[in-house]
């Protein structure tokens, strides 16, 4: 239960019991929720895969491991995780940012991917949340609380992440001049993107099913991957994403994730109002988990677009 | 004259009406008169019951835990009723324990310390179906199966399907982060709850999560789901709708040896196949359910696997062929595919009535819910049979094999002296064995009161301290369903005090 | 207080809760006190834990409709009906339920002439609008005259019973015509077997019920003729004599009892072979009486018999949930009874049917009082047969 990996112990010692501290991963989403406060000590989480169990569909990995490197390892067994691949982005960073990949429709959100987390608490001790199995409801769900918390409640050192088999056949196609409804009948669509004019979709599954969906789509062009995504990430309801073009006056060029509610746009999303009761709860969580405010000061998940 | 007859009839019948009887009923929990009066004033007399029978029954759930002790029982009809009850309880210094259908298996709904019990059963409406956003808003008292039935015309369903789905409520599912056979592929309740309207212990109402892809702030929705009523009371839930799969194939695989069945499960997962469900029942369990369900389960097989594959038709055909092949390589004696929806329904009915059918074997059962690595099922099952034999007990194994979630049912007769002790000792060994294998204490039933003291075996003091911080962030004063989940040293409330209040019992 | 319940039957409930959605009172109140599981827990508390028999505990028992929908839903086959009958018997013996006026009223059912005369008086009072029929759940119109029962042969008995014979003799006659069309000579039981005792056992009057059972058995002894019953409640009661009296003779008697649809379903060919029949142009919703569905478990026979004679037969989508009639329940617990009925009428409306077929007089009166068009299934069959005859 408390036999922690040595790398984790070293990480905890580095974090220590006091003083403002933040963790740098790949820095791909470094400004999410605010910039790190000045005079904040920067540490790095350990890296490396601890154990990959393909037959269990889980992987134990240190938070500093790049997602791309992890996925390369998993691909040997035909598996992957739900974490998004960003150049240089780490497992810990992806979990703390909590942003799902553009194939969330098929691969699920990041928030459902974390099975167990070993993290350094505000007082410098190591805590373990969740369990080493694919299913667990023992106690309160700290794992879900940690995902998307931007490292403000605890600093994650090692995690157990759910893996799943990659589709036997995966093909990106583009449908020119149509709306997302065109893809509705496809059962293998793992991603549906729409820029107001064209639709891109990732079909993923058994070859026979992917081929059948291709047949259903009719005229379409096979492409290497998704379109280039505009810089800013908006989050909205699925219905709003589907109707995005009619109200995108401020968004500029956009690519909407249909069925999910994320929209990539060239302009940043205006700040969203937060219910006062929710803001108060967020404050209470931060205060309880990090009474001195030393973990990733300057960042606030409420300020995430 | 007509009026006279009515009056006469009333006189005769009237003496039997509830009102007169209730007046004759002794006010239960004599010190509660003021509390009850305030509750009645807040939400109306037809929504408050303080009699002993109501309190006695609201003190228990489907577990064997019998030490619960309910105060007045309220049946709110709206969020504002819930707010009013929480406020009245707070004013009287009393805790609040929510309750759904009371089908929980860990004593989570067994109230401790005579709290005001909020039975959510009358808040059972489907508030709205929002197909554009892929969600439905439901009240917490809605029965799980009623929800899926109501959604059927839209070609969608609510995926988590606990075995008790015909009776259990969505609110209870949220409290326990309930699973079910189909959670293997679709994920447990937390993956299907998008937002929850919650009444907090101070009577304020907040909505945790929203319909957007990635709500701002901490994932409070995720933290709330599975909190066993200790963080607040859900009054409306936005659940995710799952499109009905275009094809479904349900297979019954029968084995002469339990180990062969377990090996088949591990092999299916290892082959990279994720069926919608893989359920296992051993012979004793099959025997107990078959008479009721008439599903055609073979009573002579040592174990059966119920495997369901769904998705687009082509993949379903390929995957089910592969599953059948793996089963045959693992010495399956028969592989049967449900021919139609009726046969499929009967197979599932058999599986889902397993707990309730235990009394066909023995009148009492004690159930564990540990999860073990699914690659170690063969070994784990052998150990369970060995432990149970050693304690001279009977076990029925029925479980979500695909995700390693065991449900060893220790069936016994508590009227036989000394049995309870053996059952608990065997249960403890099963838990320790599961945890030693790298497992978890509970996969879907929750900790409640029953498994509370085992939490120390799975978590360190630091871990539990972190969990209690989560709870305290929602409910700093520990007024919601106190005394559950966390072992006494980590619970912010004084469990000793709760106990003292409970010593008298409902019948006083 | 010892309720005299069999301990093995009593402990057979594991409190799983699968009965809850099948209990008509639980779905209304949402309280465990109005649930099968809760009632059993209270019985246990009284019998095994020495809990006092409080008024609210008695209410919990009295609010049970005794529909036994929980029995078919129970994976452990808990004999709830027997437990509830035993509990009520113990409570009645102790004078805690079923007051004297009620016992007197029930006793009248055994006296056929008195009952028939009383019914005629009541019918008259209703015509003169002296009785608030709606409030009391009585039919808006009752027959002032009853056509005579007649014997057409000795192939089968047709059990005519008490209230049904007094209030709905037309149904018996229609049933008899259908049986005759199927080639059977029918002898109505009439005064030979006055009352089955179903209402009495519901009220906890066990010894009285036993006496009535012996009376019925004596009246119908002397041959092996099948005893056909067109009222589901009576059929269930007659079929339970074996258990009630526990004698070989009673068991043999119960084996002779059939719901009339059950018997006809085996003889559909005879019924249809005589002449071509044009189906009535009606969409009929079949309401399964609890005592046919949950107790006799013979409800599948009703749509089978009905199907050739009407345009369409539709099933209700409420899993056979009780309609709230429950013998005298609608009179004793009018509020709950009506609330339960509202769910049934909503199911009928959803079904789109214009007529409800009910094989139990209690249910049919109760549903008709809510404004539904209710017929006995065999009345419809008789109508179709007679239409093609003319």
PDB file of C-alpha atoms in Angstrom, chain C residues 207-376:
ATOM      1  CA  UNK C 207     -61.756 -20.267  10.329  1.00  0.00           C
ATOM      2  CA  UNK C 208     -64.814 -18.843   8.615  1.00  0.00           C
ATOM      3  CA  UNK C 209     -63.124 -19.273   5.236  1.00  0.00           C
ATOM      4  CA  UNK C 210     -62.354 -22.878   6.028  1.00  0.00           C
ATOM      5  CA  UNK C 211     -65.963 -23.533   6.863  1.00  0.00           C
ATOM      6  CA  UNK C 212     -67.009 -21.956   3.581  1.00  0.00           C
ATOM      7  CA  UNK C 213     -64.458 -24.009   1.671  1.00  0.00           C
ATOM      8  CA  UNK C 214     -65.882 -27.191   3.165  1.00  0.00           C
ATOM      9  CA  UNK C 215     -69.378 -26.053   2.204  1.00  0.00           C
ATOM     10  CA  UNK C 216     -68.353 -25.428  -1.411  1.00  0.00           C
ATOM     11  CA  UNK C 217     -66.492 -28.723  -1.636  1.00  0.00           C
ATOM     12  CA  UNK C 218     -69.471 -30.620  -0.208  1.00  0.00           C
ATOM     13  CA  UNK C 219     -71.783 -28.996  -2.746  1.00  0.00           C
ATOM     14  CA  UNK C 220     -69.600 -29.960  -5.700  1.00  0.00           C
ATOM     15  CA  UNK C 221     -68.523 -33.436  -4.545  1.00  0.00           C
ATOM     16  CA  UNK C 222     -69.739 -36.665  -6.000  1.00  0.00           C
ATOM     17  CA  UNK C 223     -68.167 -36.383  -9.432  1.00  0.00           C
ATOM     18  CA  UNK C 224     -64.898 -35.280 -11.137  1.00  0.00           C
ATOM     19  CA  UNK C 225     -66.449 -32.612 -13.321  1.00  0.00           C
ATOM     20  CA  UNK C 226     -64.144 -29.695 -14.024  1.00  0.00           C
ATOM     21  CA  UNK C 227     -65.138 -26.611 -12.061  1.00  0.00           C
ATOM     22  CA  UNK C 228     -64.865 -23.593 -14.340  1.00  0.00           C
ATOM     23  CA  UNK C 229     -64.636 -20.134 -12.850  1.00  0.00           C
ATOM     24  CA  UNK C 230     -65.217 -16.870 -14.684  1.00  0.00           C
ATOM     25  CA  UNK C 231     -64.070 -14.639 -11.813  1.00  0.00           C
ATOM     26  CA  UNK C 232     -60.302 -14.643 -11.328  1.00  0.00           C
ATOM     27  CA  UNK C 233     -60.535 -13.919  -7.604  1.00  0.00           C
ATOM     28  CA  UNK C 234     -62.879 -16.849  -6.962  1.00  0.00           C
ATOM     29  CA  UNK C 235     -60.781 -19.141  -9.148  1.00  0.00           C
ATOM     30  CA  UNK C 236     -57.647 -18.305  -7.185  1.00  0.00           C
ATOM     31  CA  UNK C 237     -59.488 -18.910  -3.952  1.00  0.00           C
ATOM     32  CA  UNK C 238     -60.886 -22.317  -5.028  1.00  0.00           C
ATOM     33  CA  UNK C 239     -57.473 -23.350  -6.326  1.00  0.00           C
ATOM     34  CA  UNK C 240     -56.000 -22.545  -2.910  1.00  0.00           C
ATOM     35  CA  UNK C 241     -58.325 -24.840  -0.918  1.00  0.00           C
ATOM     36  CA  UNK C 242     -55.676 -27.548  -1.080  1.00  0.00           C
ATOM     37  CA  UNK C 243     -53.281 -25.312   0.769  1.00  0.00           C
ATOM     38  CA  UNK C 244     -55.914 -23.786   3.033  1.00  0.00           C
ATOM     39  CA  UNK C 245     -57.322 -27.067   4.341  1.00  0.00           C
ATOM     40  CA  UNK C 246     -54.241 -29.176   3.783  1.00  0.00           C
ATOM     41  CA  UNK C 247     -56.233 -32.341   3.079  1.00  0.00           C
ATOM     42  CA  UNK C 248     -55.972 -34.755   0.144  1.00  0.00           C
ATOM     43  CA  UNK C 249     -59.628 -34.187  -0.553  1.00  0.00           C
ATOM     44  CA  UNK C 250     -59.105 -30.428  -0.776  1.00  0.00           C
ATOM     45  CA  UNK C 251     -56.070 -30.837  -3.002  1.00  0.00           C
ATOM     46  CA  UNK C 252     -58.041 -33.105  -5.304  1.00  0.00           C
ATOM     47  CA  UNK C 253     -60.810 -30.514  -5.370  1.00  0.00           C
ATOM     48  CA  UNK C 254     -58.429 -27.706  -6.236  1.00  0.00           C
ATOM     49  CA  UNK C 255     -57.025 -29.785  -9.091  1.00  0.00           C
ATOM     50  CA  UNK C 256     -60.494 -29.766 -10.663  1.00  0.00           C
ATOM     51  CA  UNK C 257     -60.661 -25.961 -10.740  1.00  0.00           C
ATOM     52  CA  UNK C 258     -59.885 -24.041 -13.956  1.00  0.00           C
ATOM     53  CA  UNK C 259     -60.198 -20.462 -14.937  1.00  0.00           C
ATOM     54  CA  UNK C 260     -62.741 -20.573 -17.737  1.00  0.00           C
ATOM     55  CA  UNK C 261     -60.253 -19.064 -20.223  1.00  0.00           C
ATOM     56  CA  UNK C 262     -57.640 -21.611 -19.270  1.00  0.00           C
ATOM     57  CA  UNK C 263     -60.123 -24.352 -20.089  1.00  0.00           C
ATOM     58  CA  UNK C 264     -61.353 -22.730 -23.302  1.00  0.00           C
ATOM     59  CA  UNK C 265     -57.842 -22.015 -24.587  1.00  0.00           C
ATOM     60  CA  UNK C 266     -57.442 -25.784 -24.955  1.00  0.00           C
ATOM     61  CA  UNK C 267     -60.702 -25.977 -26.897  1.00  0.00           C
ATOM     62  CA  UNK C 268     -60.418 -23.054 -29.281  1.00  0.00           C
ATOM     63  CA  UNK C 269     -60.779 -25.369 -32.252  1.00  0.00           C
ATOM     64  CA  UNK C 270     -64.194 -26.585 -31.059  1.00  0.00           C
ATOM     65  CA  UNK C 271     -65.246 -23.009 -30.442  1.00  0.00           C
ATOM     66  CA  UNK C 272     -64.292 -21.873 -33.937  1.00  0.00           C
ATOM     67  CA  UNK C 273     -65.122 -24.999 -35.918  1.00  0.00           C
ATOM     68  CA  UNK C 274     -68.896 -24.726 -35.688  1.00  0.00           C
ATOM     69  CA  UNK C 275     -69.318 -21.724 -37.950  1.00  0.00           C
ATOM     70  CA  UNK C 276     -67.238 -18.879 -39.293  1.00  0.00           C
ATOM     71  CA  UNK C 277     -67.186 -15.949 -36.932  1.00  0.00           C
ATOM     72  CA  UNK C 278     -66.667 -12.328 -37.898  1.00  0.00           C
ATOM     73  CA  UNK C 279     -64.446 -10.626 -35.331  1.00  0.00           C
ATOM     74  CA  UNK C 280     -65.930  -7.617 -33.557  1.00  0.00           C
ATOM     75  CA  UNK C 281     -64.515  -4.367 -34.896  1.00  0.00           C
ATOM     76  CA  UNK C 282     -62.935  -3.451 -31.585  1.00  0.00           C
ATOM     77  CA  UNK C 283     -59.478  -2.804 -30.210  1.00  0.00           C
ATOM     78  CA  UNK C 284     -59.500  -4.494 -26.856  1.00  0.00           C
ATOM     79  CA  UNK C 285     -57.015  -3.926 -24.047  1.00  0.00           C
ATOM     80  CA  UNK C 286     -56.628  -6.943 -21.817  1.00  0.00           C
ATOM     81  CA  UNK C 287     -56.414  -6.090 -18.156  1.00  0.00           C
ATOM     82  CA  UNK C 288     -54.832  -8.969 -16.291  1.00  0.00           C
ATOM     83  CA  UNK C 289     -56.589  -9.467 -12.959  1.00  0.00           C
ATOM     84  CA  UNK C 290     -53.908 -10.043 -10.338  1.00  0.00           C
ATOM     85  CA  UNK C 291     -55.492 -13.255  -9.205  1.00  0.00           C
ATOM     86  CA  UNK C 292     -55.302 -14.564 -12.729  1.00  0.00           C
ATOM     87  CA  UNK C 293     -51.808 -13.284 -13.515  1.00  0.00           C
ATOM     88  CA  UNK C 294     -49.928 -13.493 -10.231  1.00  0.00           C
ATOM     89  CA  UNK C 295     -51.828 -16.180  -8.364  1.00  0.00           C
ATOM     90  CA  UNK C 296     -53.256 -18.561 -10.971  1.00  0.00           C
ATOM     91  CA  UNK C 297     -50.618 -17.498 -13.532  1.00  0.00           C
ATOM     92  CA  UNK C 298     -53.149 -18.330 -16.259  1.00  0.00           C
ATOM     93  CA  UNK C 299     -53.502 -14.851 -17.773  1.00  0.00           C
ATOM     94  CA  UNK C 300     -52.023 -15.812 -21.141  1.00  0.00           C
ATOM     95  CA  UNK C 301     -55.211 -17.732 -21.835  1.00  0.00           C
ATOM     96  CA  UNK C 302     -57.325 -14.580 -22.011  1.00  0.00           C
ATOM     97  CA  UNK C 303     -55.783 -12.964 -25.114  1.00  0.00           C
ATOM     98  CA  UNK C 304     -55.507 -16.415 -26.669  1.00  0.00           C
ATOM     99  CA  UNK C 305     -59.252 -16.952 -26.324  1.00  0.00           C
ATOM    100  CA  UNK C 306     -60.125 -13.384 -27.272  1.00  0.00           C
ATOM    101  CA  UNK C 307     -57.887 -13.047 -30.299  1.00  0.00           C
ATOM    102  CA  UNK C 308     -60.082 -14.811 -32.914  1.00  0.00           C
ATOM    103  CA  UNK C 309     -63.138 -12.804 -31.927  1.00  0.00           C
ATOM    104  CA  UNK C 310     -62.031  -9.169 -31.963  1.00  0.00           C
ATOM    105  CA  UNK C 311     -60.142  -7.000 -34.434  1.00  0.00           C
ATOM    106  CA  UNK C 312     -57.172  -6.341 -32.178  1.00  0.00           C
ATOM    107  CA  UNK C 313     -55.981  -7.314 -28.728  1.00  0.00           C
ATOM    108  CA  UNK C 314     -53.462  -5.035 -27.056  1.00  0.00           C
ATOM    109  CA  UNK C 315     -51.468  -5.659 -23.914  1.00  0.00           C
ATOM    110  CA  UNK C 316     -51.052  -2.939 -21.323  1.00  0.00           C
ATOM    111  CA  UNK C 317     -47.511  -1.672 -20.743  1.00  0.00           C
ATOM    112  CA  UNK C 318     -47.626  -1.645 -16.948  1.00  0.00           C
ATOM    113  CA  UNK C 319     -46.221  -5.101 -16.211  1.00  0.00           C
ATOM    114  CA  UNK C 320     -49.545  -6.299 -14.866  1.00  0.00           C
ATOM    115  CA  UNK C 321     -49.587  -3.803 -12.018  1.00  0.00           C
ATOM    116  CA  UNK C 322     -52.761  -4.107  -9.927  1.00  0.00           C
ATOM    117  CA  UNK C 323     -55.760  -1.873 -10.741  1.00  0.00           C
ATOM    118  CA  UNK C 324     -56.515  -1.241  -7.077  1.00  0.00           C
ATOM    119  CA  UNK C 325     -59.848  -3.072  -6.886  1.00  0.00           C
ATOM    120  CA  UNK C 326     -58.692  -5.809  -4.506  1.00  0.00           C
ATOM    121  CA  UNK C 327     -62.091  -7.239  -3.548  1.00  0.00           C
ATOM    122  CA  UNK C 328     -63.351  -4.967  -0.795  1.00  0.00           C
ATOM    123  CA  UNK C 329     -60.153  -2.885  -0.927  1.00  0.00           C
ATOM    124  CA  UNK C 330     -61.721  -0.178  -3.073  1.00  0.00           C
ATOM    125  CA  UNK C 331     -64.303   0.371  -0.361  1.00  0.00           C
ATOM    126  CA  UNK C 332     -61.909   0.072   2.587  1.00  0.00           C
ATOM    127  CA  UNK C 333     -59.074   2.176   1.150  1.00  0.00           C
ATOM    128  CA  UNK C 334     -60.779   4.466  -1.325  1.00  0.00           C
ATOM    129  CA  UNK C 335     -57.961   7.005  -1.660  1.00  0.00           C
ATOM    130  CA  UNK C 336     -55.161   4.564  -2.325  1.00  0.00           C
ATOM    131  CA  UNK C 337     -57.434   2.458  -4.466  1.00  0.00           C
ATOM    132  CA  UNK C 338     -58.267   5.418  -6.704  1.00  0.00           C
ATOM    133  CA  UNK C 339     -54.661   6.545  -6.939  1.00  0.00           C
ATOM    134  CA  UNK C 340     -53.692   3.048  -8.074  1.00  0.00           C
ATOM    135  CA  UNK C 341     -56.539   2.999 -10.563  1.00  0.00           C
ATOM    136  CA  UNK C 342     -55.364   6.245 -12.136  1.00  0.00           C
ATOM    137  CA  UNK C 343     -52.180   4.512 -13.243  1.00  0.00           C
ATOM    138  CA  UNK C 344     -54.208   1.717 -14.805  1.00  0.00           C
ATOM    139  CA  UNK C 345     -56.541   4.073 -16.636  1.00  0.00           C
ATOM    140  CA  UNK C 346     -53.494   5.955 -17.930  1.00  0.00           C
ATOM    141  CA  UNK C 347     -52.111   2.667 -19.267  1.00  0.00           C
ATOM    142  CA  UNK C 348     -55.440   1.942 -20.956  1.00  0.00           C
ATOM    143  CA  UNK C 349     -55.433   5.375 -22.573  1.00  0.00           C
ATOM    144  CA  UNK C 350     -51.845   4.838 -23.782  1.00  0.00           C
ATOM    145  CA  UNK C 351     -52.883   1.530 -25.337  1.00  0.00           C
ATOM    146  CA  UNK C 352     -55.393   3.249 -27.602  1.00  0.00           C
ATOM    147  CA  UNK C 353     -58.037   0.589 -26.941  1.00  0.00           C
ATOM    148  CA  UNK C 354     -61.721   1.410 -26.834  1.00  0.00           C
ATOM    149  CA  UNK C 355     -62.745  -1.495 -24.623  1.00  0.00           C
ATOM    150  CA  UNK C 356     -61.080  -3.130 -21.649  1.00  0.00           C
ATOM    151  CA  UNK C 357     -61.505  -6.849 -21.153  1.00  0.00           C
ATOM    152  CA  UNK C 358     -61.313  -7.922 -17.523  1.00  0.00           C
ATOM    153  CA  UNK C 359     -61.769 -11.448 -16.278  1.00  0.00           C
ATOM    154  CA  UNK C 360     -62.590 -10.441 -12.727  1.00  0.00           C
ATOM    155  CA  UNK C 361     -65.805  -8.747 -11.558  1.00  0.00           C
ATOM    156  CA  UNK C 362     -64.082  -6.676  -8.866  1.00  0.00           C
ATOM    157  CA  UNK C 363     -61.637  -5.191 -11.329  1.00  0.00           C
ATOM    158  CA  UNK C 364     -64.329  -4.619 -13.891  1.00  0.00           C
ATOM    159  CA  UNK C 365     -66.620  -2.727 -11.488  1.00  0.00           C
ATOM    160  CA  UNK C 366     -63.684  -0.699 -10.219  1.00  0.00           C
ATOM    161  CA  UNK C 367     -62.480   0.248 -13.687  1.00  0.00           C
ATOM    162  CA  UNK C 368     -65.993   0.934 -14.963  1.00  0.00           C
ATOM    163  CA  UNK C 369     -66.462   3.345 -12.078  1.00  0.00           C
ATOM    164  CA  UNK C 370     -63.580   5.358 -13.567  1.00  0.00           C
ATOM    165  CA  UNK C 371     -65.547   5.718 -16.765  1.00  0.00           C
ATOM    166  CA  UNK C 372     -63.878   2.995 -18.810  1.00  0.00           C
ATOM    167  CA  UNK C 373     -65.870   0.668 -21.053  1.00  0.00           C
ATOM    168  CA  UNK C 374     -65.195  -2.707 -19.416  1.00  0.00           C
ATOM    169  CA  UNK C 375     -66.443  -6.112 -20.539  1.00  0.00           C
ATOM    170  CA  UNK C 376     -65.754  -9.650 -19.479  1.00  0.00           C
TER     171      UNK C 376
END
